Tab-separated table of C-alpha atoms in Angstrom:
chain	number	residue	atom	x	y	z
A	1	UNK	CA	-19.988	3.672	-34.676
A	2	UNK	CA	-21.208	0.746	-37.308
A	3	UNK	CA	-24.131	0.139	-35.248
A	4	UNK	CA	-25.093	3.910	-35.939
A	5	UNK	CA	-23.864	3.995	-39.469
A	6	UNK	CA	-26.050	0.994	-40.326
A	7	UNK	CA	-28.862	1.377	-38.287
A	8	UNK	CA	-29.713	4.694	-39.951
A	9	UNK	CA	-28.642	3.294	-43.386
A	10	UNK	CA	-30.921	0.166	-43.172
A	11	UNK	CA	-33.816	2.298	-43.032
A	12	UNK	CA	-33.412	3.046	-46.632
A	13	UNK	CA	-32.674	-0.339	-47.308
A	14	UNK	CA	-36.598	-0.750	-47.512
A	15	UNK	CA	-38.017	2.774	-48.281
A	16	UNK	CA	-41.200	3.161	-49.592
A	17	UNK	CA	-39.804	5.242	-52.260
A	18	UNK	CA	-38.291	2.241	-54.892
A	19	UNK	CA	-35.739	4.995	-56.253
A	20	UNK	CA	-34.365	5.395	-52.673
A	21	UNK	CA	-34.707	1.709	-52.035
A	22	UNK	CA	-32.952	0.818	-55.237
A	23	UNK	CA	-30.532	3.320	-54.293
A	24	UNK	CA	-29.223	2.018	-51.315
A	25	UNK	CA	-29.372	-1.915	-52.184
A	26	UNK	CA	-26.835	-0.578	-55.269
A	27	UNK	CA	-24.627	1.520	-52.298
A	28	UNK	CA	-24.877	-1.445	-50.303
A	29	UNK	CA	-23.681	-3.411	-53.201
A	30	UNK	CA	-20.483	-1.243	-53.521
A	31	UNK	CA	-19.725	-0.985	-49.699
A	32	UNK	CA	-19.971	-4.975	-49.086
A	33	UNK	CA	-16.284	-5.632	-50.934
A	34	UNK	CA	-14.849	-2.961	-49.398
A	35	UNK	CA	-16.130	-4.077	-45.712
A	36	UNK	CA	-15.742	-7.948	-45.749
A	37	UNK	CA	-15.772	-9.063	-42.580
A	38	UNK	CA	-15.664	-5.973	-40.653
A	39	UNK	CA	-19.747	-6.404	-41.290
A	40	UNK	CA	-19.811	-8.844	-39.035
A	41	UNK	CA	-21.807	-7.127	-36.003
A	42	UNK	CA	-24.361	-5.956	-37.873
A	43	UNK	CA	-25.041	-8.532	-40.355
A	44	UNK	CA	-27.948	-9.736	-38.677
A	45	UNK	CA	-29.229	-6.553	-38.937
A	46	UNK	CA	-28.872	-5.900	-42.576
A	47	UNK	CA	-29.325	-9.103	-43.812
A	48	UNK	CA	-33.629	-8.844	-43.176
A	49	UNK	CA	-33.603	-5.246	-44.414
A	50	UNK	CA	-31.816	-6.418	-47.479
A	51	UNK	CA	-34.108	-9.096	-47.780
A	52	UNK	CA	-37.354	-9.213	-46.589
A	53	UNK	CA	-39.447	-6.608	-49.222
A	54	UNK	CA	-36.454	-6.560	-51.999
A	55	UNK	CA	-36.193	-10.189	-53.067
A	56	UNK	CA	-39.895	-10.168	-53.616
A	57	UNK	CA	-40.304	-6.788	-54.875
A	58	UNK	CA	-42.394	-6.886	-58.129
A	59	UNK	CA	-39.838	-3.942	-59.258
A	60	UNK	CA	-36.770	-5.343	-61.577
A	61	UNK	CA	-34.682	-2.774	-60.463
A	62	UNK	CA	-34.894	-3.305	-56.911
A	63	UNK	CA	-34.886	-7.118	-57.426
A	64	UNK	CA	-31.605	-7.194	-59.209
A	65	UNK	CA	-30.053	-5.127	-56.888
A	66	UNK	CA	-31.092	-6.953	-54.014
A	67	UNK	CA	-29.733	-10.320	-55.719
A	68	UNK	CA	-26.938	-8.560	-56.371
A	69	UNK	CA	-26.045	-7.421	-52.555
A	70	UNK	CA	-26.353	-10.992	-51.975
A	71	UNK	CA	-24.190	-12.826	-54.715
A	72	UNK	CA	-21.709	-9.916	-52.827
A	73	UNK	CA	-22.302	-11.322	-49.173
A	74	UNK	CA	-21.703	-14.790	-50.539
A	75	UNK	CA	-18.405	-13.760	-52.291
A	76	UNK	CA	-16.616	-11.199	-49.774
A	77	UNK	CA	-18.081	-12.312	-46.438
A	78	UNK	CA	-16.948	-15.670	-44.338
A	79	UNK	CA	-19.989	-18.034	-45.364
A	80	UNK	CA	-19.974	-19.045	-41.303
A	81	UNK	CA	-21.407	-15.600	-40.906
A	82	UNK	CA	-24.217	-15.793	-43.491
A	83	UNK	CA	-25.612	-19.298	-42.603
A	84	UNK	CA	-27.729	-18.188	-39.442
A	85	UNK	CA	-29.057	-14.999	-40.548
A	86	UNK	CA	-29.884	-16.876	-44.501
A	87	UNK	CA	-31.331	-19.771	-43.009
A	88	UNK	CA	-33.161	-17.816	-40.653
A	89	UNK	CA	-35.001	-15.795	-43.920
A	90	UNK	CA	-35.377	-18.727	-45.571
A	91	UNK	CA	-37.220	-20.395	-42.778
A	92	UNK	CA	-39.303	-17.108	-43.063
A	93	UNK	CA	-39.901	-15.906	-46.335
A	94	UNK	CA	-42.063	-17.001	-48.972
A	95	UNK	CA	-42.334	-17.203	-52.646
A	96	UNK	CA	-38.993	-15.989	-54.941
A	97	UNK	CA	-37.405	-15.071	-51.951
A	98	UNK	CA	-37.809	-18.116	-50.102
A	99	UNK	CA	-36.651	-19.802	-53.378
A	100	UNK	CA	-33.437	-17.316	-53.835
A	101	UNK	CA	-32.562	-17.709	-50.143
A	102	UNK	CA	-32.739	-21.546	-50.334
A	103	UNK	CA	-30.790	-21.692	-53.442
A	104	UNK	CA	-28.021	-19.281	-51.606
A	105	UNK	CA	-27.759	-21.686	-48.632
A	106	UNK	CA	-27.478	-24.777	-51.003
């Protein structure tokens, strides 16, 4: 049932439309303390929708919220559960993003 949940959520995690985009990074936001760990099986999942366009997106909204979803990973979620999929988008990403990912693993 999370597997269906978030695969149809992380769509909008990187919508064309920025209001929808901003939208759900700000949801996400909200749902991550409420979650925890129970995000565990899809975390690789939603990490690179979360991440890929959003941390480099020229748009401030969708930029802070996107920093914001992951300042929320870091504080509600085991840290053993974020170091594969972060280092993995570090490896991966360029520019702010690679920066803000790097950063997040240090």
């Amino acid at each position: 049932m999370l597997f269906q949940i978030f695969d149809a959520f992380k769509s909008r995690l990187h919508d064309s439309n920025s209001k929808v985009n901003q939208v759900a990074l700000e949801t996400m936001h909200k749902m991550i303390p409420l979650l925890k760990d129970s995000l565990s099986p899809v975390i690789n999942m939603l990490i690179p929708a979360m991440v890929d366009n959003n941390l480099n997106s020229k748009n401030p909204g969708i930029y802070a919220a996107a920093t914001n979803v992951i300042q929320a990973l870091c504080q509600h979620l085991d840290n053993y559960l974020l170091l594969q999929p972060f280092c993995t988008k570090a490896q991966f990403l360029n520019g702010k993003a690679k920066q803000d990912m790097t950063e997040k693993l240090a």
